[in-house]
Amino acid sequence: MAKKILLASGCSYTDTHYRSNDPTIKRDWEMWPELMAKELGLEKMNLGYPGFSNYRIFNRFAANSHRIEKDDVVIIEWSRMERFDIISKAN
């Protein structure tokens, strides 16, 4: 039986590789998807990416929704409603 997953989608607050624009801030902490997956004993699938609008957050989730099975956990961290994409290429 495969381990159940936590599928997380969102913007930079979700992204494992998030880096601050402030060079004095060194990120050495886990983001919320890692913490929740560990606490719940789930395998993590983190789709977060800096600069994503709600449109891209949803589309990235939808493109990976075929990976979800019964009893998996999905959490989406939405951005601000008026946010627009500030990236030129979506991952």
mmCIF file of N, CA and C in Angstrom:
data_model
loop_
_atom_site.group_PDB
_atom_site.id
_atom_site.type_symbol
_atom_site.label_atom_id
_atom_site.label_comp_id
_atom_site.label_asym_id
_atom_site.label_seq_id
_atom_site.Cartn_x
_atom_site.Cartn_y
_atom_site.Cartn_z
ATOM 1 N N MET A 1 0.834 -1.178 0.000
ATOM 2 C CA MET A 1 0.000 0.000 0.000
ATOM 3 C C MET A 1 0.883 1.248 0.000
ATOM 4 N N ALA A 2 0.624 2.158 -0.938
ATOM 5 C CA ALA A 2 1.419 3.378 -1.057
ATOM 6 C C ALA A 2 1.099 4.328 0.092
ATOM 7 N N LYS A 3 2.107 5.067 0.501
ATOM 8 C CA LYS A 3 1.916 6.049 1.554
ATOM 9 C C LYS A 3 1.035 7.179 1.042
ATOM 10 N N LYS A 4 0.107 7.638 1.845
ATOM 11 C CA LYS A 4 -0.781 8.734 1.474
ATOM 12 C C LYS A 4 0.016 10.026 1.381
ATOM 13 N N ILE A 5 -0.459 10.946 0.537
ATOM 14 C CA ILE A 5 0.296 12.171 0.306
ATOM 15 C C ILE A 5 -0.446 13.407 0.803
ATOM 16 N N LEU A 6 0.335 14.431 1.046
ATOM 17 C CA LEU A 6 -0.168 15.779 1.256
ATOM 18 C C LEU A 6 0.231 16.551 0.011
ATOM 19 N N LEU A 7 -0.738 16.940 -0.788
ATOM 20 C CA LEU A 7 -0.465 17.728 -1.986
ATOM 21 C C LEU A 7 -0.715 19.186 -1.634
ATOM 22 N N ALA A 8 0.332 20.002 -1.718
ATOM 23 C CA ALA A 8 0.244 21.422 -1.380
ATOM 24 C C ALA A 8 0.493 22.243 -2.629
ATOM 25 N N SER A 9 -0.321 23.269 -2.830
ATOM 26 C CA SER A 9 -0.148 24.181 -3.957
ATOM 27 C C SER A 9 -0.248 25.599 -3.430
ATOM 28 N N GLY A 10 0.534 26.508 -3.979
ATOM 29 C CA GLY A 10 0.502 27.888 -3.514
ATOM 30 C C GLY A 10 1.601 28.724 -4.145
ATOM 31 N N CYS A 11 1.847 29.873 -3.543
ATOM 32 C CA CYS A 11 2.881 30.790 -4.052
ATOM 33 C C CYS A 11 4.158 30.612 -3.226
ATOM 34 N N SER A 12 4.937 31.664 -3.068
ATOM 35 C CA SER A 12 6.242 31.561 -2.417
ATOM 36 C C SER A 12 6.180 31.102 -0.966
ATOM 37 N N TYR A 13 5.083 31.345 -0.268
ATOM 38 C CA TYR A 13 4.971 30.886 1.118
ATOM 39 C C TYR A 13 4.824 29.372 1.206
ATOM 40 N N THR A 14 4.589 28.736 0.071
ATOM 41 C CA THR A 14 4.456 27.288 0.009
ATOM 42 C C THR A 14 5.733 26.645 -0.531
ATOM 43 N N ASP A 15 6.447 27.363 -1.386
ATOM 44 C CA ASP A 15 7.600 26.827 -2.110
ATOM 45 C C ASP A 15 8.755 26.457 -1.191
ATOM 46 N N THR A 16 9.234 25.238 -1.315
ATOM 47 C CA THR A 16 10.365 24.757 -0.529
ATOM 48 C C THR A 16 11.632 25.564 -0.779
ATOM 49 N N HIS A 17 11.781 26.099 -1.978
ATOM 50 C CA HIS A 17 13.004 26.809 -2.362
ATOM 51 C C HIS A 17 12.871 28.321 -2.237
ATOM 52 N N TYR A 18 11.871 28.796 -1.497
ATOM 53 C CA TYR A 18 11.642 30.233 -1.328
ATOM 54 C C TYR A 18 12.874 30.914 -0.754
ATOM 55 N N ARG A 19 13.214 32.043 -1.335
ATOM 56 C CA ARG A 19 14.313 32.872 -0.843
ATOM 57 C C ARG A 19 13.820 34.301 -0.726
ATOM 58 N N SER A 20 14.187 34.957 0.349
ATOM 59 C CA SER A 20 13.803 36.342 0.571
ATOM 60 C C SER A 20 14.646 37.259 -0.308
ATOM 61 N N ASN A 21 14.095 38.413 -0.656
ATOM 62 C CA ASN A 21 14.871 39.432 -1.374
ATOM 63 C C ASN A 21 15.849 40.127 -0.453
ATOM 64 N N ASP A 22 15.663 39.963 0.831
ATOM 65 C CA ASP A 22 16.544 40.561 1.836
ATOM 66 C C ASP A 22 17.736 39.627 2.048
ATOM 67 N N PRO A 23 18.942 40.041 1.637
ATOM 68 C CA PRO A 23 20.113 39.154 1.749
ATOM 69 C C PRO A 23 20.510 38.824 3.185
ATOM 70 N N THR A 24 19.982 39.570 4.159
ATOM 71 C CA THR A 24 20.325 39.282 5.558
ATOM 72 C C THR A 24 19.495 38.136 6.117
ATOM 73 N N ILE A 25 18.429 37.743 5.395
ATOM 74 C CA ILE A 25 17.579 36.648 5.865
ATOM 75 C C ILE A 25 18.039 35.346 5.225
ATOM 76 N N LYS A 26 18.503 34.446 6.035
ATOM 77 C CA LYS A 26 18.931 33.131 5.572
ATOM 78 C C LYS A 26 17.841 32.136 5.948
ATOM 79 N N ARG A 27 17.178 31.549 4.959
ATOM 80 C CA ARG A 27 16.079 30.621 5.239
ATOM 81 C C ARG A 27 16.638 29.265 5.637
ATOM 82 N N ASP A 28 16.408 28.898 6.876
ATOM 83 C CA ASP A 28 16.858 27.594 7.362
ATOM 84 C C ASP A 28 15.718 26.890 8.106
ATOM 85 N N TRP A 29 14.498 27.163 7.685
ATOM 86 C CA TRP A 29 13.340 26.541 8.304
ATOM 87 C C TRP A 29 12.506 25.826 7.249
ATOM 88 N N GLU A 30 11.699 24.892 7.710
ATOM 89 C CA GLU A 30 10.811 24.163 6.810
ATOM 90 C C GLU A 30 9.549 25.000 6.572
ATOM 91 N N MET A 31 9.010 24.895 5.371
ATOM 92 C CA MET A 31 7.771 25.597 5.056
ATOM 93 C C MET A 31 6.598 24.747 5.550
ATOM 94 N N TRP A 32 5.393 25.332 5.548
ATOM 95 C CA TRP A 32 4.233 24.658 6.127
ATOM 96 C C TRP A 32 3.926 23.293 5.505
ATOM 97 N N PRO A 33 4.125 23.065 4.181
ATOM 98 C CA PRO A 33 3.823 21.722 3.668
ATOM 99 C C PRO A 33 4.727 20.635 4.272
ATOM 100 N N GLU A 34 5.999 20.963 4.478
ATOM 101 C CA GLU A 34 6.915 19.992 5.083
ATOM 102 C C GLU A 34 6.520 19.705 6.527
ATOM 103 N N LEU A 35 6.187 20.769 7.264
ATOM 104 C CA LEU A 35 5.800 20.604 8.664
ATOM 105 C C LEU A 35 4.512 19.789 8.799
ATOM 106 N N MET A 36 3.523 20.100 7.969
ATOM 107 C CA MET A 36 2.244 19.379 8.047
ATOM 108 C C MET A 36 2.394 17.921 7.637
ATOM 109 N N ALA A 37 3.141 17.668 6.559
ATOM 110 C CA ALA A 37 3.334 16.290 6.106
ATOM 111 C C ALA A 37 4.022 15.460 7.187
ATOM 112 N N LYS A 38 5.016 16.053 7.804
ATOM 113 C CA LYS A 38 5.734 15.353 8.868
ATOM 114 C C LYS A 38 4.801 15.077 10.051
ATOM 115 N N GLU A 39 4.021 16.081 10.445
ATOM 116 C CA GLU A 39 3.107 15.939 11.583
ATOM 117 C C GLU A 39 2.025 14.889 11.317
ATOM 118 N N LEU A 40 1.545 14.828 10.069
ATOM 119 C CA LEU A 40 0.469 13.904 9.716
ATOM 120 C C LEU A 40 0.978 12.543 9.220
ATOM 121 N N GLY A 41 2.290 12.400 9.085
ATOM 122 C CA GLY A 41 2.859 11.140 8.620
ATOM 123 C C GLY A 41 2.555 10.868 7.147
ATOM 124 N N LEU A 42 2.555 11.927 6.342
ATOM 125 C CA LEU A 42 2.235 11.810 4.921
ATOM 126 C C LEU A 42 3.456 12.111 4.054
ATOM 127 N N GLU A 43 3.442 11.583 2.851
ATOM 128 C CA GLU A 43 4.450 11.917 1.854
ATOM 129 C C GLU A 43 4.073 13.290 1.292
ATOM 130 N N LYS A 44 5.045 14.163 1.090
ATOM 131 C CA LYS A 44 4.764 15.521 0.647
ATOM 132 C C LYS A 44 4.914 15.655 -0.864
ATOM 133 N N MET A 45 3.957 16.338 -1.496
ATOM 134 C CA MET A 45 4.077 16.741 -2.897
ATOM 135 C C MET A 45 3.814 18.241 -2.904
ATOM 136 N N ASN A 46 4.875 19.024 -3.050
ATOM 137 C CA ASN A 46 4.785 20.477 -2.935
ATOM 138 C C ASN A 46 4.837 21.106 -4.321
ATOM 139 N N LEU A 47 3.742 21.746 -4.733
ATOM 140 C CA LEU A 47 3.647 22.377 -6.044
ATOM 141 C C LEU A 47 3.812 23.893 -5.968
ATOM 142 N N GLY A 48 4.182 24.413 -4.813
ATOM 143 C CA GLY A 48 4.318 25.860 -4.632
ATOM 144 C C GLY A 48 5.403 26.447 -5.511
ATOM 145 N N TYR A 49 5.178 27.715 -5.921
ATOM 146 C CA TYR A 49 6.161 28.406 -6.757
ATOM 147 C C TYR A 49 6.028 29.911 -6.548
ATOM 148 N N PRO A 50 7.147 30.620 -6.360
ATOM 149 C CA PRO A 50 7.085 32.062 -6.135
ATOM 150 C C PRO A 50 6.474 32.807 -7.325
ATOM 151 N N GLY A 51 5.648 33.780 -7.023
ATOM 152 C CA GLY A 51 5.074 34.633 -8.060
ATOM 153 C C GLY A 51 3.772 34.133 -8.653
ATOM 154 N N PHE A 52 3.290 32.987 -8.225
ATOM 155 C CA PHE A 52 2.060 32.452 -8.794
ATOM 156 C C PHE A 52 0.836 33.241 -8.335
ATOM 157 N N SER A 53 -0.049 33.511 -9.280
ATOM 158 C CA SER A 53 -1.361 34.071 -8.967
ATOM 159 C C SER A 53 -2.288 32.905 -8.632
ATOM 160 N N ASN A 54 -3.494 33.216 -8.177
ATOM 161 C CA ASN A 54 -4.464 32.151 -7.885
ATOM 162 C C ASN A 54 -4.767 31.325 -9.126
ATOM 163 N N TYR A 55 -4.779 31.965 -10.269
ATOM 164 C CA TYR A 55 -5.016 31.264 -11.540
ATOM 165 C C TYR A 55 -3.965 30.182 -11.758
ATOM 166 N N ARG A 56 -2.705 30.545 -11.588
ATOM 167 C CA ARG A 56 -1.620 29.560 -11.793
ATOM 168 C C ARG A 56 -1.575 28.532 -10.667
ATOM 169 N N ILE A 57 -1.866 28.956 -9.450
ATOM 170 C CA ILE A 57 -1.903 28.009 -8.334
ATOM 171 C C ILE A 57 -2.917 26.915 -8.638
ATOM 172 N N PHE A 58 -4.111 27.320 -9.070
ATOM 173 C CA PHE A 58 -5.152 26.346 -9.387
ATOM 174 C C PHE A 58 -4.754 25.475 -10.570
ATOM 175 N N ASN A 59 -4.235 26.074 -11.631
ATOM 176 C CA ASN A 59 -3.879 25.297 -12.824
ATOM 177 C C ASN A 59 -2.770 24.293 -12.549
ATOM 178 N N ARG A 60 -1.821 24.653 -11.724
ATOM 179 C CA ARG A 60 -0.753 23.700 -11.388
ATOM 180 C C ARG A 60 -1.323 22.540 -10.570
ATOM 181 N N PHE A 61 -2.238 22.867 -9.659
ATOM 182 C CA PHE A 61 -2.909 21.816 -8.905
ATOM 183 C C PHE A 61 -3.707 20.911 -9.841
ATOM 184 N N ALA A 62 -4.498 21.513 -10.725
ATOM 185 C CA ALA A 62 -5.353 20.735 -11.637
ATOM 186 C C ALA A 62 -4.518 19.813 -12.518
ATOM 187 N N ALA A 63 -3.367 20.278 -12.958
ATOM 188 C CA ALA A 63 -2.497 19.472 -13.813
ATOM 189 C C ALA A 63 -1.930 18.259 -13.072
ATOM 190 N N ASN A 64 -1.928 18.311 -11.750
ATOM 191 C CA ASN A 64 -1.392 17.205 -10.943
ATOM 192 C C ASN A 64 -2.470 16.458 -10.173
ATOM 193 N N SER A 65 -3.722 16.829 -10.380
ATOM 194 C CA SER A 65 -4.812 16.228 -9.597
ATOM 195 C C SER A 65 -4.996 14.731 -9.871
ATOM 196 N N HIS A 66 -4.506 14.256 -11.009
ATOM 197 C CA HIS A 66 -4.615 12.822 -11.304
ATOM 198 C C HIS A 66 -3.794 11.969 -10.332
ATOM 199 N N ARG A 67 -2.893 12.597 -9.598
ATOM 200 C CA ARG A 67 -2.060 11.869 -8.632
ATOM 201 C C ARG A 67 -2.757 11.652 -7.291
ATOM 202 N N ILE A 68 -3.892 12.308 -7.094
ATOM 203 C CA ILE A 68 -4.605 12.235 -5.822
ATOM 204 C C ILE A 68 -5.435 10.957 -5.760
ATOM 205 N N GLU A 69 -5.346 10.286 -4.629
ATOM 206 C CA GLU A 69 -6.149 9.093 -4.387
ATOM 207 C C GLU A 69 -6.978 9.294 -3.130
ATOM 208 N N LYS A 70 -7.878 8.376 -2.893
ATOM 209 C CA LYS A 70 -8.729 8.448 -1.712
ATOM 210 C C LYS A 70 -7.863 8.570 -0.452
ATOM 211 N N ASP A 71 -8.282 9.425 0.450
ATOM 212 C CA ASP A 71 -7.631 9.666 1.736
ATOM 213 C C ASP A 71 -6.355 10.499 1.648
ATOM 214 N N ASP A 72 -5.956 10.950 0.448
ATOM 215 C CA ASP A 72 -4.853 11.905 0.358
ATOM 216 C C ASP A 72 -5.363 13.256 0.852
ATOM 217 N N VAL A 73 -4.455 14.141 1.205
ATOM 218 C CA VAL A 73 -4.817 15.460 1.722
ATOM 219 C C VAL A 73 -4.358 16.513 0.716
ATOM 220 N N VAL A 74 -5.258 17.445 0.387
ATOM 221 C CA VAL A 74 -4.946 18.550 -0.524
ATOM 222 C C VAL A 74 -5.141 19.850 0.231
ATOM 223 N N ILE A 75 -4.118 20.696 0.206
ATOM 224 C CA ILE A 75 -4.224 22.017 0.825
ATOM 225 C C ILE A 75 -3.681 23.035 -0.168
ATOM 226 N N ILE A 76 -4.479 24.054 -0.433
ATOM 227 C CA ILE A 76 -4.075 25.108 -1.361
ATOM 228 C C ILE A 76 -3.972 26.408 -0.581
ATOM 229 N N GLU A 77 -2.828 27.044 -0.669
ATOM 230 C CA GLU A 77 -2.593 28.334 -0.031
ATOM 231 C C GLU A 77 -2.804 29.382 -1.114
ATOM 232 N N TRP A 78 -3.952 30.041 -1.070
ATOM 233 C CA TRP A 78 -4.292 31.027 -2.091
ATOM 234 C C TRP A 78 -3.537 32.322 -1.853
ATOM 235 N N SER A 79 -3.295 33.020 -2.941
ATOM 236 C CA SER A 79 -2.655 34.324 -2.882
ATOM 237 C C SER A 79 -3.738 35.390 -2.747
ATOM 238 N N ARG A 80 -3.369 36.650 -2.845
ATOM 239 C CA ARG A 80 -4.368 37.721 -2.815
ATOM 240 C C ARG A 80 -5.195 37.690 -4.096
ATOM 241 N N MET A 81 -6.449 38.053 -4.010
ATOM 242 C CA MET A 81 -7.349 37.976 -5.168
ATOM 243 C C MET A 81 -6.875 38.830 -6.330
ATOM 244 N N GLU A 82 -6.317 40.001 -6.040
ATOM 245 C CA GLU A 82 -5.922 40.908 -7.113
ATOM 246 C C GLU A 82 -4.508 40.649 -7.644
ATOM 247 N N ARG A 83 -3.848 39.627 -7.130
ATOM 248 C CA ARG A 83 -2.482 39.338 -7.571
ATOM 249 C C ARG A 83 -2.472 38.816 -8.998
ATOM 250 N N PHE A 84 -1.519 39.266 -9.763
ATOM 251 C CA PHE A 84 -1.333 38.789 -11.126
ATOM 252 C C PHE A 84 0.037 38.127 -11.210
ATOM 253 N N ASP A 85 0.232 37.305 -12.220
ATOM 254 C CA ASP A 85 1.517 36.602 -12.358
ATOM 255 C C ASP A 85 2.632 37.594 -12.630
ATOM 256 N N ILE A 86 3.742 37.394 -11.918
ATOM 257 C CA ILE A 86 4.902 38.259 -12.120
ATOM 258 C C ILE A 86 6.070 37.457 -12.689
ATOM 259 N N ILE A 87 5.770 36.280 -13.191
ATOM 260 C CA ILE A 87 6.805 35.450 -13.793
ATOM 261 C C ILE A 87 6.489 35.282 -15.266
ATOM 262 N N SER A 88 7.504 35.057 -16.062
ATOM 263 C CA SER A 88 7.273 34.939 -17.497
ATOM 264 C C SER A 88 7.045 33.498 -17.935
ATOM 265 N N LYS A 89 7.566 32.539 -17.171
ATOM 266 C CA LYS A 89 7.418 31.116 -17.493
ATOM 267 C C LYS A 89 6.890 30.379 -16.288
ATOM 268 N N ALA A 90 5.803 29.658 -16.461
ATOM 269 C CA ALA A 90 5.264 28.859 -15.351
ATOM 270 C C ALA A 90 5.935 27.488 -15.332
ATOM 271 N N ASN A 91 6.245 27.037 -14.140
ATOM 272 C CA ASN A 91 6.796 25.679 -13.993
ATOM 273 C C ASN A 91 5.702 24.688 -13.889
#
